[in-house]
mmCIF file of C-alpha atoms in Angstrom:
data_model
loop_
_atom_site.group_PDB
_atom_site.id
_atom_site.type_symbol
_atom_site.label_atom_id
_atom_site.label_comp_id
_atom_site.label_asym_id
_atom_site.label_seq_id
_atom_site.Cartn_x
_atom_site.Cartn_y
_atom_site.Cartn_z
ATOM 1 C CA MET T 255 110.914 166.528 166.550
ATOM 2 C CA LYS T 256 110.265 163.564 168.850
ATOM 3 C CA ILE T 257 112.383 160.403 168.891
ATOM 4 C CA LEU T 258 111.387 157.324 170.891
ATOM 5 C CA ILE T 259 114.175 154.799 171.459
ATOM 6 C CA LYS T 260 112.533 151.490 172.379
ATOM 7 C CA GLY T 261 113.795 148.477 174.267
ATOM 8 C CA GLY T 262 117.501 149.210 174.506
ATOM 9 C CA ARG T 263 119.838 148.519 177.419
ATOM 10 C CA VAL T 264 120.192 152.021 178.835
ATOM 11 C CA ILE T 265 123.541 152.663 180.529
ATOM 12 C CA ASP T 266 123.949 155.995 182.309
ATOM 13 C CA PRO T 267 126.939 155.653 184.655
ATOM 14 C CA ALA T 268 126.396 159.129 186.130
ATOM 15 C CA HIS T 269 123.196 157.864 187.772
ATOM 16 C CA GLY T 270 124.002 154.167 188.141
ATOM 17 C CA ILE T 271 121.384 153.209 185.526
ATOM 18 C CA ASP T 272 121.847 149.911 183.679
ATOM 19 C CA GLY T 273 118.646 148.261 182.507
ATOM 20 C CA GLN T 274 116.090 147.910 179.750
ATOM 21 C CA PHE T 275 114.181 151.152 179.264
ATOM 22 C CA ASP T 276 112.587 153.345 176.618
ATOM 23 C CA LEU T 277 113.944 156.852 176.100
ATOM 24 C CA LEU T 278 111.860 159.724 174.738
ATOM 25 C CA ILE T 279 113.514 162.759 173.168
ATOM 26 C CA ASP T 280 111.339 165.816 172.644
ATOM 27 C CA ASN T 281 112.348 169.255 171.415
ATOM 28 C CA GLY T 282 116.045 168.441 171.603
ATOM 29 C CA ARG T 283 116.002 167.291 175.215
ATOM 30 C CA ILE T 284 115.649 164.070 177.198
ATOM 31 C CA SER T 285 111.933 164.021 177.989
ATOM 32 C CA LYS T 286 111.274 160.633 179.642
ATOM 33 C CA LEU T 287 113.156 157.503 180.654
ATOM 34 C CA ASP T 288 110.869 154.656 181.651
ATOM 35 C CA LYS T 289 109.460 151.320 180.582
ATOM 36 C CA ASN T 290 106.733 150.939 177.930
ATOM 37 C CA LEU T 291 106.718 154.534 176.750
ATOM 38 C CA ALA T 292 104.578 155.676 173.847
ATOM 39 C CA ALA T 293 104.556 158.966 171.970
ATOM 40 C CA ASP T 294 102.274 160.138 169.194
ATOM 41 C CA GLY T 295 104.143 161.333 166.118
ATOM 42 C CA ALA T 296 107.547 160.241 167.352
ATOM 43 C CA GLU T 297 110.154 158.603 165.134
ATOM 44 C CA VAL T 298 110.683 155.184 166.703
ATOM 45 C CA ILE T 299 114.121 153.542 166.848
ATOM 46 C CA ASP T 300 114.147 149.856 167.770
ATOM 47 C CA ALA T 301 117.124 149.431 170.104
ATOM 48 C CA GLN T 302 116.552 145.776 171.034
ATOM 49 C CA GLY T 303 119.928 144.155 171.691
ATOM 50 C CA LYS T 304 121.673 147.523 171.627
ATOM 51 C CA LEU T 305 123.180 149.849 174.221
ATOM 52 C CA VAL T 306 121.708 153.317 174.695
ATOM 53 C CA THR T 307 124.246 155.626 176.306
ATOM 54 C CA PRO T 308 124.912 159.314 176.809
ATOM 55 C CA GLY T 309 126.606 160.781 173.742
ATOM 56 C CA LEU T 310 130.317 159.971 173.727
ATOM 57 C CA ILE T 311 132.698 162.866 174.459
ATOM 58 C CA ASP T 312 136.258 163.012 173.110
ATOM 59 C CA LEU T 313 138.505 165.174 175.270
ATOM 60 C CA HIS T 314 141.291 165.401 172.718
ATOM 61 C CA VAL T 315 141.061 165.844 168.947
ATOM 62 C CA HIS T 316 142.862 167.837 166.283
ATOM 63 C CA LEU T 317 140.407 169.269 163.753
ATOM 64 C CA ARG T 318 143.230 171.158 161.921
ATOM 65 C CA ASP T 319 140.885 174.079 161.296
ATOM 66 C CA PRO T 320 141.842 176.903 160.764
ATOM 67 C CA GLY T 321 144.928 176.591 158.588
ATOM 68 C CA GLN T 322 145.496 172.912 157.820
ATOM 69 C CA GLU T 323 142.231 171.985 156.147
ATOM 70 C CA TYR T 324 144.032 169.702 153.693
ATOM 71 C CA LYS T 325 144.366 167.214 156.605
ATOM 72 C CA GLU T 326 140.943 167.714 158.233
ATOM 73 C CA ASP T 327 138.431 170.464 158.854
ATOM 74 C CA ILE T 328 135.553 171.083 161.214
ATOM 75 C CA ILE T 329 133.045 169.521 158.803
ATOM 76 C CA SER T 330 134.993 166.330 158.016
ATOM 77 C CA GLY T 331 136.258 165.984 161.584
ATOM 78 C CA THR T 332 132.818 166.212 163.139
ATOM 79 C CA ARG T 333 131.462 163.803 160.513
ATOM 80 C CA ALA T 334 134.143 161.336 161.584
ATOM 81 C CA ALA T 335 133.186 161.997 165.205
ATOM 82 C CA VAL T 336 129.505 161.138 164.797
ATOM 83 C CA ALA T 337 130.446 158.076 162.717
ATOM 84 C CA GLY T 338 132.402 156.926 165.766
ATOM 85 C CA GLY T 339 129.533 157.663 168.168
ATOM 86 C CA PHE T 340 130.863 160.967 169.517
ATOM 87 C CA THR T 341 128.459 163.841 170.109
ATOM 88 C CA ALA T 342 131.107 166.283 171.366
ATOM 89 C CA VAL T 343 134.817 166.775 170.689
ATOM 90 C CA ALA T 344 137.328 169.062 172.401
ATOM 91 C CA CYS T 345 139.653 170.446 169.738
ATOM 92 C CA MET T 346 143.257 171.299 170.528
ATOM 93 C CA PRO T 347 144.625 174.787 169.786
ATOM 94 C CA ASN T 348 147.629 173.895 167.574
ATOM 95 C CA THR T 349 145.958 175.285 164.463
ATOM 96 C CA LYS T 350 147.292 177.964 162.089
ATOM 97 C CA PRO T 351 146.876 180.515 163.582
ATOM 98 C CA VAL T 352 147.017 179.032 167.080
ATOM 99 C CA ASN T 353 143.775 179.304 169.050
ATOM 100 C CA ASP T 354 145.295 181.714 171.571
ATOM 101 C CA ASN T 355 142.673 184.475 171.366
ATOM 102 C CA ALA T 356 138.918 184.965 171.334
ATOM 103 C CA SER T 357 138.677 185.634 167.588
ATOM 104 C CA VAL T 358 140.044 182.196 166.663
ATOM 105 C CA THR T 359 137.815 180.590 169.301
ATOM 106 C CA ARG T 360 134.776 182.333 167.834
ATOM 107 C CA TYR T 361 135.752 181.282 164.299
ATOM 108 C CA ILE T 362 135.824 177.631 165.413
ATOM 109 C CA LEU T 363 132.493 177.870 167.229
ATOM 110 C CA ASP T 364 130.787 179.758 164.386
ATOM 111 C CA LYS T 365 131.937 177.242 161.778
ATOM 112 C CA ALA T 366 130.923 174.323 164.005
ATOM 113 C CA ALA T 367 127.468 175.840 164.565
ATOM 114 C CA ALA T 368 126.978 176.469 160.844
ATOM 115 C CA ALA T 369 128.323 173.240 159.388
ATOM 116 C CA GLY T 370 129.464 170.855 162.127
ATOM 117 C CA PHE T 371 127.847 167.496 162.847
ATOM 118 C CA CYS T 372 128.423 167.543 166.628
ATOM 119 C CA HIS T 373 129.296 169.876 169.479
ATOM 120 C CA VAL T 374 132.800 171.344 169.155
ATOM 121 C CA LEU T 375 134.499 172.436 172.381
ATOM 122 C CA PRO T 376 137.541 174.631 171.733
ATOM 123 C CA VAL T 377 140.597 174.304 173.961
ATOM 124 C CA GLY T 378 142.586 177.526 174.112
ATOM 125 C CA ALA T 379 146.358 177.816 174.186
ATOM 126 C CA ILE T 380 148.120 178.247 177.529
ATOM 127 C CA THR T 381 150.743 180.558 176.034
ATOM 128 C CA GLN T 382 150.717 183.056 173.181
ATOM 129 C CA GLY T 383 151.297 181.169 169.935
ATOM 130 C CA SER T 384 151.960 178.070 172.102
ATOM 131 C CA LYS T 385 155.540 179.348 172.228
ATOM 132 C CA GLY T 386 155.892 178.913 175.989
ATOM 133 C CA GLU T 387 156.931 182.540 176.555
ATOM 134 C CA ALA T 388 153.898 184.463 177.873
ATOM 135 C CA LEU T 389 150.420 183.451 179.002
ATOM 136 C CA ALA T 390 147.624 183.798 176.460
ATOM 137 C CA GLU T 391 144.457 185.792 177.232
ATOM 138 C CA MET T 392 142.700 183.000 179.134
ATOM 139 C CA GLY T 393 139.842 185.168 180.402
ATOM 140 C CA ASP T 394 138.935 186.324 176.892
ATOM 141 C CA MET T 395 139.047 182.765 175.572
ATOM 142 C CA LYS T 396 136.852 181.437 178.384
ATOM 143 C CA GLU T 397 134.323 184.183 177.656
ATOM 144 C CA ALA T 398 134.415 183.249 173.961
ATOM 145 C CA GLY T 399 133.693 179.586 174.743
ATOM 146 C CA CYS T 400 136.904 177.672 175.502
ATOM 147 C CA VAL T 401 136.567 174.723 177.905
ATOM 148 C CA GLY T 402 140.219 174.322 178.935
ATOM 149 C CA PHE T 403 143.755 175.388 178.117
ATOM 150 C CA SER T 404 146.624 173.454 176.562
ATOM 151 C CA ASP T 405 149.749 173.952 174.487
ATOM 152 C CA ASP T 406 149.224 170.425 173.135
ATOM 153 C CA GLY T 407 151.951 169.462 170.718
ATOM 154 C CA HIS T 408 154.364 171.554 172.789
ATOM 155 C CA PRO T 409 155.355 171.238 176.450
ATOM 156 C CA VAL T 410 155.304 174.258 178.751
ATOM 157 C CA THR T 411 158.988 174.046 179.622
ATOM 158 C CA SER T 412 158.952 176.897 182.163
ATOM 159 C CA GLY T 413 157.829 175.801 185.616
ATOM 160 C CA GLU T 414 157.050 179.424 186.486
ATOM 161 C CA LEU T 415 154.698 179.757 183.489
ATOM 162 C CA MET T 416 152.981 176.462 184.316
ATOM 163 C CA ARG T 417 152.503 177.611 187.897
ATOM 164 C CA ARG T 418 150.906 180.878 186.732
ATOM 165 C CA ALA T 419 148.694 179.024 184.227
ATOM 166 C CA LEU T 420 147.357 176.723 186.960
ATOM 167 C CA GLU T 421 146.752 179.701 189.236
ATOM 168 C CA TYR T 422 145.059 181.750 186.508
ATOM 169 C CA ALA T 423 142.778 178.915 185.336
ATOM 170 C CA ARG T 424 141.724 177.960 188.853
ATOM 171 C CA PRO T 425 139.063 180.652 189.461
ATOM 172 C CA PHE T 426 137.599 179.840 186.041
ATOM 173 C CA GLY T 427 137.193 176.204 187.157
ATOM 174 C CA MET T 428 139.007 175.094 184.007
ATOM 175 C CA PRO T 429 141.719 172.474 183.540
ATOM 176 C CA ILE T 430 145.253 172.989 182.320
ATOM 177 C CA ILE T 431 145.782 170.103 179.879
ATOM 178 C CA ALA T 432 149.433 169.122 179.920
ATOM 179 C CA HIS T 433 151.438 167.836 176.978
ATOM 180 C CA SER T 434 154.184 166.249 179.089
ATOM 181 C CA GLU T 435 157.488 166.021 177.271
ATOM 182 C CA ASP T 436 161.086 166.892 178.178
ATOM 183 C CA LEU T 437 162.478 167.822 174.764
ATOM 184 C CA ASP T 438 166.088 167.502 175.912
ATOM 185 C CA LEU T 439 165.469 163.894 176.972
ATOM 186 C CA VAL T 440 163.547 163.189 173.754
ATOM 187 C CA GLY T 441 166.428 164.511 171.651
ATOM 188 C CA GLN T 442 166.308 163.008 168.161
ATOM 189 C CA GLY T 443 164.197 160.043 169.328
ATOM 190 C CA VAL T 444 161.404 158.801 167.046
ATOM 191 C CA MET T 445 160.000 155.771 168.919
ATOM 192 C CA ASN T 446 160.051 154.192 172.385
ATOM 193 C CA GLU T 447 163.552 153.547 173.698
ATOM 194 C CA GLY T 448 164.028 149.812 174.093
ATOM 195 C CA PHE T 449 164.769 146.516 172.410
ATOM 196 C CA VAL T 450 162.652 147.140 169.291
ATOM 197 C CA ALA T 451 164.236 150.560 168.648
ATOM 198 C CA THR T 452 167.693 149.044 168.985
ATOM 199 C CA GLU T 453 166.831 146.239 166.565
ATOM 200 C CA LEU T 454 165.380 148.674 164.031
ATOM 201 C CA GLY T 455 168.266 151.119 164.366
ATOM 202 C CA LEU T 456 165.934 153.965 165.362
ATOM 203 C CA LYS T 457 166.702 156.522 168.063
ATOM 204 C CA GLY T 458 164.641 155.966 171.191
ATOM 205 C CA ILE T 459 162.514 158.182 173.430
ATOM 206 C CA PRO T 460 162.904 157.158 177.109
ATOM 207 C CA TRP T 461 159.836 156.928 179.352
ATOM 208 C CA VAL T 462 161.396 159.428 181.767
ATOM 209 C CA SER T 463 160.980 162.182 179.143
ATOM 210 C CA GLU T 464 157.231 161.897 179.814
ATOM 211 C CA ALA T 465 157.203 160.978 183.503
ATOM 212 C CA ALA T 466 159.559 163.721 184.725
ATOM 213 C CA PRO T 467 157.442 166.665 183.470
ATOM 214 C CA ILE T 468 154.284 164.981 184.818
ATOM 215 C CA ALA T 469 155.934 164.782 188.241
ATOM 216 C CA ARG T 470 156.764 168.495 188.075
ATOM 217 C CA ASP T 471 153.264 169.484 186.967
ATOM 218 C CA VAL T 472 151.605 167.309 189.628
ATOM 219 C CA MET T 473 153.648 169.135 192.290
ATOM 220 C CA LEU T 474 152.679 172.475 190.770
ATOM 221 C CA ALA T 475 148.999 171.446 190.854
ATOM 222 C CA GLU T 476 149.450 170.428 194.495
ATOM 223 C CA PHE T 477 151.129 173.769 195.247
ATOM 224 C CA THR T 478 148.573 175.957 193.445
ATOM 225 C CA GLY T 479 145.357 173.976 193.958
ATOM 226 C CA GLY T 480 144.761 174.184 190.193
ATOM 227 C CA HIS T 481 143.266 171.414 188.072
ATOM 228 C CA LEU T 482 145.890 169.553 186.045
ATOM 229 C CA HIS T 483 144.703 167.186 183.325
ATOM 230 C CA VAL T 484 147.434 164.962 181.916
ATOM 231 C CA ALA T 485 146.938 164.245 178.214
ATOM 232 C CA HIS T 486 147.785 160.962 176.449
ATOM 233 C CA VAL T 487 149.474 159.070 179.305
ATOM 234 C CA SER T 488 151.639 156.281 177.879
ATOM 235 C CA CYS T 489 154.168 154.977 180.424
ATOM 236 C CA ALA T 490 153.859 152.982 183.654
ATOM 237 C CA ALA T 491 155.828 155.539 185.691
ATOM 238 C CA ALA T 492 153.340 158.274 184.737
ATOM 239 C CA VAL T 493 150.422 156.155 185.979
ATOM 240 C CA GLU T 494 152.246 155.633 189.292
ATOM 241 C CA ILE T 495 152.865 159.376 189.712
ATOM 242 C CA ILE T 496 149.193 160.206 189.015
ATOM 243 C CA ARG T 497 147.946 157.396 191.281
ATOM 244 C CA ALA T 498 150.069 158.651 194.192
ATOM 245 C CA ALA T 499 148.986 162.258 193.563
ATOM 246 C CA LYS T 500 145.300 161.333 193.652
ATOM 247 C CA LYS T 501 145.834 159.539 196.969
ATOM 248 C CA ARG T 502 147.290 162.793 198.346
ATOM 249 C CA GLY T 503 144.220 164.695 197.158
ATOM 250 C CA VAL T 504 145.896 166.560 194.297
ATOM 251 C CA ARG T 505 143.453 167.867 191.696
ATOM 252 C CA VAL T 506 144.764 165.800 188.785
ATOM 253 C CA THR T 507 142.906 163.890 186.094
ATOM 254 C CA ALA T 508 144.262 161.876 183.176
ATOM 255 C CA GLU T 509 143.378 160.340 179.829
ATOM 256 C CA VAL T 510 144.750 157.474 177.758
ATOM 257 C CA THR T 511 144.310 156.816 174.038
ATOM 258 C CA PRO T 512 143.050 153.517 172.595
ATOM 259 C CA HIS T 513 146.363 153.025 170.778
ATOM 260 C CA HIS T 514 148.299 153.268 174.039
ATOM 261 C CA PHE T 515 146.173 150.615 175.764
ATOM 262 C CA THR T 516 146.055 148.366 172.681
ATOM 263 C CA LEU T 517 149.392 148.480 170.821
ATOM 264 C CA THR T 518 153.024 148.091 171.856
ATOM 265 C CA ASP T 519 156.175 149.315 170.113
ATOM 266 C CA GLU T 520 156.212 145.967 168.262
ATOM 267 C CA ALA T 521 153.740 147.682 165.874
ATOM 268 C CA VAL T 522 156.653 149.798 164.579
ATOM 269 C CA ARG T 523 158.345 146.745 163.020
ATOM 270 C CA GLY T 524 158.367 147.167 159.266
ATOM 271 C CA TYR T 525 158.889 150.896 159.910
ATOM 272 C CA ASP T 526 155.136 151.489 159.781
ATOM 273 C CA THR T 527 154.748 155.273 160.042
ATOM 274 C CA ASN T 528 151.117 154.779 161.120
ATOM 275 C CA ALA T 529 152.628 153.407 164.341
ATOM 276 C CA LYS T 530 154.532 156.677 164.890
ATOM 277 C CA MET T 531 152.966 159.025 167.407
ATOM 278 C CA ASN T 532 153.853 161.250 170.337
ATOM 279 C CA PRO T 533 154.079 159.961 173.005
ATOM 280 C CA PRO T 534 155.301 156.814 171.269
ATOM 281 C CA LEU T 535 153.869 153.328 171.574
ATOM 282 C CA ARG T 536 155.562 151.797 174.607
ATOM 283 C CA GLY T 537 156.341 148.287 175.883
ATOM 284 C CA ALA T 538 153.966 145.538 177.019
ATOM 285 C CA GLU T 539 154.453 146.471 180.687
ATOM 286 C CA ASP T 540 153.331 150.028 179.899
ATOM 287 C CA VAL T 541 150.213 148.796 178.083
ATOM 288 C CA ALA T 542 149.426 146.654 181.146
ATOM 289 C CA ALA T 543 149.861 149.762 183.330
ATOM 290 C CA MET T 544 147.433 151.751 181.145
ATOM 291 C CA ARG T 545 144.829 149.019 181.612
ATOM 292 C CA ALA T 546 145.444 148.826 185.357
ATOM 293 C CA GLY T 547 145.164 152.618 185.583
ATOM 294 C CA LEU T 548 141.832 152.549 183.778
ATOM 295 C CA ALA T 549 140.585 149.723 185.993
ATOM 296 C CA ASP T 550 141.421 151.393 189.327
ATOM 297 C CA GLY T 551 140.312 154.897 188.280
ATOM 298 C CA THR T 552 143.776 156.465 188.142
ATOM 299 C CA ILE T 553 143.049 157.222 184.471
ATOM 300 C CA ASP T 554 139.707 159.011 184.269
ATOM 301 C CA ALA T 555 138.983 159.104 180.555
ATOM 302 C CA ILE T 556 139.639 157.548 177.172
ATOM 303 C CA ALA T 557 140.454 160.141 174.484
ATOM 304 C CA THR T 558 141.520 159.564 170.888
ATOM 305 C CA ASP T 559 144.178 162.247 170.259
ATOM 306 C CA HIS T 560 142.732 162.112 166.716
ATOM 307 C CA ALA T 561 145.630 163.503 164.645
ATOM 308 C CA PRO T 562 144.954 163.493 160.895
ATOM 309 C CA HIS T 563 147.872 163.812 158.457
ATOM 310 C CA HIS T 564 148.011 163.890 154.675
ATOM 311 C CA ILE T 565 149.493 160.795 153.015
ATOM 312 C CA ASP T 566 152.504 162.857 151.897
ATOM 313 C CA GLU T 567 153.353 163.460 155.558
ATOM 314 C CA LYS T 568 153.182 159.760 156.429
ATOM 315 C CA ASN T 569 154.382 158.030 153.248
ATOM 316 C CA VAL T 570 158.019 158.981 153.949
ATOM 317 C CA GLU T 571 160.999 157.606 155.905
ATOM 318 C CA PHE T 572 160.115 156.809 159.517
ATOM 319 C CA ASN T 573 162.482 159.438 160.957
ATOM 320 C CA ILE T 574 160.783 162.344 159.175
ATOM 321 C CA ALA T 575 157.156 161.120 159.193
ATOM 322 C CA TYR T 576 154.725 163.239 161.207
ATOM 323 C CA ASN T 577 153.487 161.945 164.578
ATOM 324 C CA GLY T 578 149.892 160.853 165.055
ATOM 325 C CA ILE T 579 146.957 158.771 163.850
ATOM 326 C CA VAL T 580 143.233 159.187 163.262
ATOM 327 C CA GLY T 581 141.162 157.673 166.054
ATOM 328 C CA LEU T 582 137.561 158.872 166.140
ATOM 329 C CA GLU T 583 136.135 155.960 164.145
ATOM 330 C CA THR T 584 138.017 153.155 165.939
ATOM 331 C CA ALA T 585 137.925 154.291 169.591
ATOM 332 C CA LEU T 586 134.602 152.685 170.530
ATOM 333 C CA PRO T 587 135.332 149.083 169.447
ATOM 334 C CA LEU T 588 138.842 149.267 170.943
ATOM 335 C CA THR T 589 137.282 150.411 174.233
ATOM 336 C CA LEU T 590 134.761 147.556 174.089
ATOM 337 C CA ARG T 591 137.731 145.158 173.843
ATOM 338 C CA LEU T 592 138.613 146.218 177.383
ATOM 339 C CA VAL T 593 135.198 144.938 178.459
ATOM 340 C CA ASP T 594 135.726 141.623 176.629
ATOM 341 C CA ASP T 595 139.166 141.349 178.248
ATOM 342 C CA GLY T 596 137.710 141.856 181.735
ATOM 343 C CA VAL T 597 139.597 145.127 182.312
ATOM 344 C CA LEU T 598 136.458 147.295 182.661
ATOM 345 C CA SER T 599 132.763 146.668 183.230
ATOM 346 C CA ILE T 600 130.553 147.963 180.423
ATOM 347 C CA SER T 601 129.330 150.754 182.721
ATOM 348 C CA ASP T 602 132.891 151.813 183.588
ATOM 349 C CA ALA T 603 133.888 151.738 179.910
ATOM 350 C CA ILE T 604 130.970 154.004 178.993
ATOM 351 C CA ALA T 605 131.822 156.322 181.922
ATOM 352 C CA LYS T 606 135.367 156.804 180.547
ATOM 353 C CA LEU T 607 133.792 158.099 177.310
ATOM 354 C CA THR T 608 130.876 160.122 178.755
ATOM 355 C CA ILE T 609 130.468 161.454 182.288
ATOM 356 C CA ASN T 610 134.177 161.371 183.173
ATOM 357 C CA PRO T 611 135.306 163.545 180.230
ATOM 358 C CA ALA T 612 132.339 165.828 180.938
ATOM 359 C CA ARG T 613 133.519 166.254 184.537
ATOM 360 C CA VAL T 614 137.123 166.915 183.453
ATOM 361 C CA LEU T 615 135.913 169.818 181.290
ATOM 362 C CA GLY T 616 133.124 170.954 183.623
ATOM 363 C CA LEU T 617 130.398 170.213 181.068
ATOM 364 C CA ASP T 618 126.674 169.885 181.732
ATOM 365 C CA SER T 619 126.515 166.672 179.677
ATOM 366 C CA GLY T 620 127.567 163.033 179.721
ATOM 367 C CA THR T 621 124.267 161.855 181.211
ATOM 368 C CA LEU T 622 120.742 160.888 180.143
ATOM 369 C CA GLU T 623 119.075 162.827 182.959
ATOM 370 C CA VAL T 624 115.608 164.110 182.099
ATOM 371 C CA GLY T 625 115.743 167.738 180.953
ATOM 372 C CA ARG T 626 119.320 167.577 179.639
ATOM 373 C CA VAL T 627 120.249 168.203 176.007
ATOM 374 C CA ALA T 628 119.557 164.990 174.075
ATOM 375 C CA ASP T 629 123.040 163.797 173.128
ATOM 376 C CA VAL T 630 122.634 160.035 172.775
ATOM 377 C CA THR T 631 124.668 157.210 171.250
ATOM 378 C CA ILE T 632 123.112 153.874 170.308
ATOM 379 C CA ILE T 633 125.672 151.078 170.113
ATOM 380 C CA ASP T 634 125.460 147.587 168.648
ATOM 381 C CA PRO T 635 128.022 145.782 170.847
ATOM 382 C CA GLN T 636 127.971 142.667 168.618
ATOM 383 C CA LEU T 637 128.309 144.334 165.210
ATOM 384 C CA LYS T 638 131.285 142.859 163.377
ATOM 385 C CA TRP T 639 133.148 145.017 160.874
ATOM 386 C CA THR T 640 136.602 145.395 159.369
ATOM 387 C CA VAL T 641 138.527 148.666 159.341
ATOM 388 C CA ASP T 642 139.166 149.877 155.789
ATOM 389 C CA ALA T 643 141.330 152.974 156.017
ATOM 390 C CA GLN T 644 140.207 154.234 152.596
ATOM 391 C CA LYS T 645 136.562 154.156 153.716
ATOM 392 C CA LEU T 646 137.091 156.176 156.887
ATOM 393 C CA VAL T 647 135.025 159.375 157.001
ATOM 394 C CA SER T 648 138.015 161.442 158.104
ATOM 395 C CA LYS T 649 139.876 163.252 155.312
ATOM 396 C CA SER T 650 143.075 161.521 156.457
ATOM 397 C CA LYS T 651 143.558 157.754 156.500
ATOM 398 C CA ASN T 652 146.545 157.381 158.839
ATOM 399 C CA THR T 653 145.481 154.467 161.061
ATOM 400 C CA PRO T 654 147.505 151.497 162.336
ATOM 401 C CA PHE T 655 144.259 149.528 162.568
ATOM 402 C CA ASP T 656 143.681 149.116 158.813
ATOM 403 C CA GLY T 657 142.393 145.581 158.224
ATOM 404 C CA TRP T 658 141.618 144.944 161.915
ATOM 405 C CA LYS T 659 138.456 142.989 162.647
ATOM 406 C CA MET T 660 136.355 145.010 165.113
ATOM 407 C CA VAL T 661 133.316 144.156 167.215
ATOM 408 C CA GLY T 662 130.979 146.958 168.238
ATOM 409 C CA ALA T 663 129.984 150.234 166.585
ATOM 410 C CA ALA T 664 127.605 153.162 166.923
ATOM 411 C CA THR T 665 124.428 152.638 164.914
ATOM 412 C CA HIS T 666 122.862 156.027 165.725
ATOM 413 C CA THR T 667 124.444 159.250 166.938
ATOM 414 C CA ILE T 668 121.911 161.812 168.149
ATOM 415 C CA VAL T 669 123.142 165.363 168.765
ATOM 416 C CA ALA T 670 120.780 167.799 170.511
ATOM 417 C CA GLY T 671 117.807 165.660 169.471
ATOM 418 C CA GLN T 672 118.830 165.372 165.817
ATOM 419 C CA ILE T 673 119.981 162.080 164.261
ATOM 420 C CA ARG T 674 123.349 163.116 162.825
ATOM 421 C CA TYR T 675 124.585 159.614 161.956
ATOM 422 C CA GLN T 676 122.891 156.330 161.205
ATOM 423 C CA ARG T 677 124.774 153.174 160.300
#
């Protein structure tokens, strides 16, 4: 099948391309990128006034499959992904059972190949059962198709284990993705420690509970030469630690979620459980630090931490509500707000969702180079729409952005040369 995308503004940050071109897809691959292309028998997409970019890549999602399919599964999660413009998602291992062995990895990949709407990239557990006691079989999981290792949802509390994980993953060229949290400092906290928590009478989580483990892991990455990727950065101190480490040449990369560069802990007022996540929404100075970190390259990528929960797990008292929100369908317009706000150029914004995540995971994607697999997202940057939680494609509807007026959305999501979503 041939697809000819005509007249769009093609942005491929990996190659410094930003201009009006036609793009020809043939047999699942990028065939030509030039002006005034024609192709007999091709399906033509008019992209006038739209952006044509490499397919968006989400470094951090929870597909809840296997074991928690009542929240999300590989089919519904990848449908939500393509609706948001994503052609690939890296799924975290905190499933039931945990993805800590090759058989679970193969189950995920087989189901994604049979019924998924986009590429699914499994992340394997660092430790067996994500219990933080003994390393999982990383070599087996890499062979089965994992792209990185994480105990996301749980910190690796043992410095010795984290050291060994970084050393073991290094020859594979794979990142250790850190969920940075000192559980003793978190204690019974349920939101950011500060003025709002005090006013609401909720126990707070101090920023140092995130920054201290990041500092440890950065030093371990420096010591071992391994690749540390810091997940869901949320506090200013963490950005400072990562910035300084990069200047020293440490192999560290980082991601931030749209909710952490958009919302502050003020969103918790009214005890809105859709504003409860881990790490928590922080203060205005932290949001400013996230934006500064994106702007100067300290933070490499934007990732959703898409965390679906059933309404029964959210429609409860704030203290016992589950952490997390869905994010695949709102990430793109929230990222485009950074462009409108002058934080990022459009090319830099697209890079944080394409080539940069691809480089973090060592993927051969994130670019529109001729000959590559045709993963392409077409974006209408002026499309106005309102978030209606009940109409989200995801099985779960836990979003703090319900009712928000958005500008910008994917109109076509093309995965391996197939149109998997059309708005």
